[in-house]
Coordinates of C-alpha atoms in Angstrom, one line a residue:
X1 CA 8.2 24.0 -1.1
X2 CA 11.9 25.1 -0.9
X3 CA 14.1 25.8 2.0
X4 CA 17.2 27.4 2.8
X5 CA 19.3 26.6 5.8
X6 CA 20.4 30.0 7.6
X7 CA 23.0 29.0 10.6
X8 CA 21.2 26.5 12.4
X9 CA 18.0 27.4 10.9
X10 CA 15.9 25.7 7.9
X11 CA 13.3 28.7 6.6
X12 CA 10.7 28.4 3.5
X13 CA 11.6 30.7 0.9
X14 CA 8.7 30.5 -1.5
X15 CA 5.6 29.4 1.4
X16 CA 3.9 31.5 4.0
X17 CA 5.7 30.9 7.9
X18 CA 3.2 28.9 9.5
X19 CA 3.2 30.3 13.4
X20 CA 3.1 27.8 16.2
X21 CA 3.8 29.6 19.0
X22 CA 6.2 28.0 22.4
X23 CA 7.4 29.3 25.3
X24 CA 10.8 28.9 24.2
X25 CA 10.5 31.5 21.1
X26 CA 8.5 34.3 23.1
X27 CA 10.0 36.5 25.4
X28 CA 8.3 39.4 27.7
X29 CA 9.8 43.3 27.2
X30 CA 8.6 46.4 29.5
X31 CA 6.0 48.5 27.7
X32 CA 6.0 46.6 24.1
X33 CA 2.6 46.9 22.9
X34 CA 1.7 43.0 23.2
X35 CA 3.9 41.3 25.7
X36 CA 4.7 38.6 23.8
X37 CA 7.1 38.4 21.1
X38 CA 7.2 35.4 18.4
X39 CA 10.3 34.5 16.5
X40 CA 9.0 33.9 12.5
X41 CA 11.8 34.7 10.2
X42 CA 15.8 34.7 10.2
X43 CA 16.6 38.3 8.8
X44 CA 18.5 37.0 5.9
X45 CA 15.5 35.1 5.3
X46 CA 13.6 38.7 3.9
X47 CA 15.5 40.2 0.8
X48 CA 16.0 43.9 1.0
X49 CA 13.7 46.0 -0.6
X50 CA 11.2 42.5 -0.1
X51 CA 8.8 41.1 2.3
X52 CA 7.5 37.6 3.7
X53 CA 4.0 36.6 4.8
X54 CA 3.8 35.1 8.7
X55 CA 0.4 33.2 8.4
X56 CA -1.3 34.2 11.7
X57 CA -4.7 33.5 13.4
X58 CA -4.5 37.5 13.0
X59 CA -4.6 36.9 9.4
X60 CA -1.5 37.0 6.9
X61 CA 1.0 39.8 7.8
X62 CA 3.8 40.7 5.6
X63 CA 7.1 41.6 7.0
X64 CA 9.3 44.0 5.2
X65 CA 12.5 44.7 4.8
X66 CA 14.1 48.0 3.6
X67 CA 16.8 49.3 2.1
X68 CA 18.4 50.6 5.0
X69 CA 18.0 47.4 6.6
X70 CA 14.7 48.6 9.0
X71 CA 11.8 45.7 9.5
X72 CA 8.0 46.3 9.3
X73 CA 5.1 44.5 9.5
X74 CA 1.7 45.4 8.2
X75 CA -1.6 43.2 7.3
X76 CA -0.9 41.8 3.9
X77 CA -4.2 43.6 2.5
X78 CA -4.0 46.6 0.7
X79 CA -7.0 48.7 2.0
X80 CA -7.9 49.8 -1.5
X81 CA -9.3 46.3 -3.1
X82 CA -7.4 43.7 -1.0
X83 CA -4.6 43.0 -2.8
X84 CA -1.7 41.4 -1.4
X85 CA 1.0 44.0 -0.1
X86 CA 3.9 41.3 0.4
X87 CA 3.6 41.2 -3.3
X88 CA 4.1 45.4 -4.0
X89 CA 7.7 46.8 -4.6
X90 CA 9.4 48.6 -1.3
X91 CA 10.8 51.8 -2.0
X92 CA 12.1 53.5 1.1
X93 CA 10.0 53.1 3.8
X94 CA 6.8 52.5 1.4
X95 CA 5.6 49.7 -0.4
X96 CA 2.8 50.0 -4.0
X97 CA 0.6 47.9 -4.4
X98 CA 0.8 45.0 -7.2
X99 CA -3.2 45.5 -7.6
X100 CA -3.9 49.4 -8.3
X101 CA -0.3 51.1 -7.2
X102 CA -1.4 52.1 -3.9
X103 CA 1.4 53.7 -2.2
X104 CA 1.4 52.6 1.8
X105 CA 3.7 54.1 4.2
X106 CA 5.1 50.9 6.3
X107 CA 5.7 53.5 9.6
X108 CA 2.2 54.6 9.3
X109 CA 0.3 51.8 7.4
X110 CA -1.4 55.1 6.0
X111 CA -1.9 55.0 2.1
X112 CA -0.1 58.4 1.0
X113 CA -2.3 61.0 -0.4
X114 CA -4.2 61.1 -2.7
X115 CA -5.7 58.3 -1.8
X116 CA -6.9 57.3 2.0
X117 CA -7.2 54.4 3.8
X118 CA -4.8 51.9 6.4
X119 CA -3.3 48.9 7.0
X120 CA -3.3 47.6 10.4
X121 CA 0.6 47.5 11.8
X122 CA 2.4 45.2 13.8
X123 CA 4.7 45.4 16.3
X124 CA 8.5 43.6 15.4
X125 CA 12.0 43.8 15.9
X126 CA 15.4 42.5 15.5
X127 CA 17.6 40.9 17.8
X128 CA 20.6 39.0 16.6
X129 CA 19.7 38.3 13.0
X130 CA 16.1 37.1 14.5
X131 CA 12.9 38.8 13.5
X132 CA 10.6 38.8 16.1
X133 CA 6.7 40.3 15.7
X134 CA 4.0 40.7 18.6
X135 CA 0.3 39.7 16.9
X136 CA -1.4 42.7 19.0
X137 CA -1.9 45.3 16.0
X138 CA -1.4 48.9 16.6

C-alpha cells in the first residue's frame, strides 16, 4: 500500500478507505437524507475524471469525481454483471463500465438507454477540500 500526505492528511492511493466511523468526523445537517455524514477522502485524493472505493458495511461505494469538479457516489457494481464501476472511465457526469461498456448516469445511477437497470446512490458532499458521504442510499 502507498500513501500520499494531503495537508495534514495521510490517504491510500492504490487501497480501498477502510471506514471507521467517530463522533469527531460526523456532523448532523437539516433534511440530508441520513443525518450522519462521514469524512472518507481528501478531494485531491480523487483524480478528475476518476473515482475511489470507501469500503462500507453498505458494501464498496465508489466516489467520483468529474470534470467540472462535481462528487458522486454510487455502489461500485455495475447492475449489468457486477463489474466494478470505480474501475469505468468518467465522462461528464457518466461513468462505462470496464466489464460490458455500460453507460451509468452518476445523478441518476440509471444505466442510459438502451440498456436498463440502477446503481444505488449515495448521498456526499464537499466542504473545505473534505469529501464527506452519508451510508443511507437513495
Amino acid at each position: 500500500m502507498s500513501a500520499k500526505r494531503i495537508g495534514d492528511h495521510t490517504v491510500s492511493t492504490n487501497q480501498p478507505i477502510e471506514l471507521a466511523p467517530r463522533a469527531d468526523l460526523q456532523a448532523r445537517t437539516e433534511g440530508d437524507p441520513g443525518g450522519a455524514w462521514i469524512l472518507v477522502a481528501v478531494l485531491a485524493a480523487i483524480p478528475v475524471r476518476g473515482a475511489r472505493v470507501v469500503a462500507t458495511p453498505e458494501g464498496d461505494v465508489a466516489v467520483f469525481r468529474t470534470s467540472d469538479d462535481q462528487v458522486f457516489a454510487v455502489r461500485d457494481r455495475c447492475p449489468h454483471k457486477g463489474g466494478p464501476l470505480s474501475q469505468g472511465i468518467v465522462f461528464g457526469h457518466r461513468v462505462a463500465c470496464p466489464l460490458h461498456n455500460w453507460v451509468i448516469d452518476l445523478e441518476q445511477g440509471q444505466a442510459v438507454a438502451p440498456d436498463e437497470g440502477c446503481a444505488a446512490r449515495f448521498p456526499v458532499r464537499v466542504t473545505d477540500g473534505m469529501v464527506y458521504l452519508a451510508l443511507r442510499a437513495f
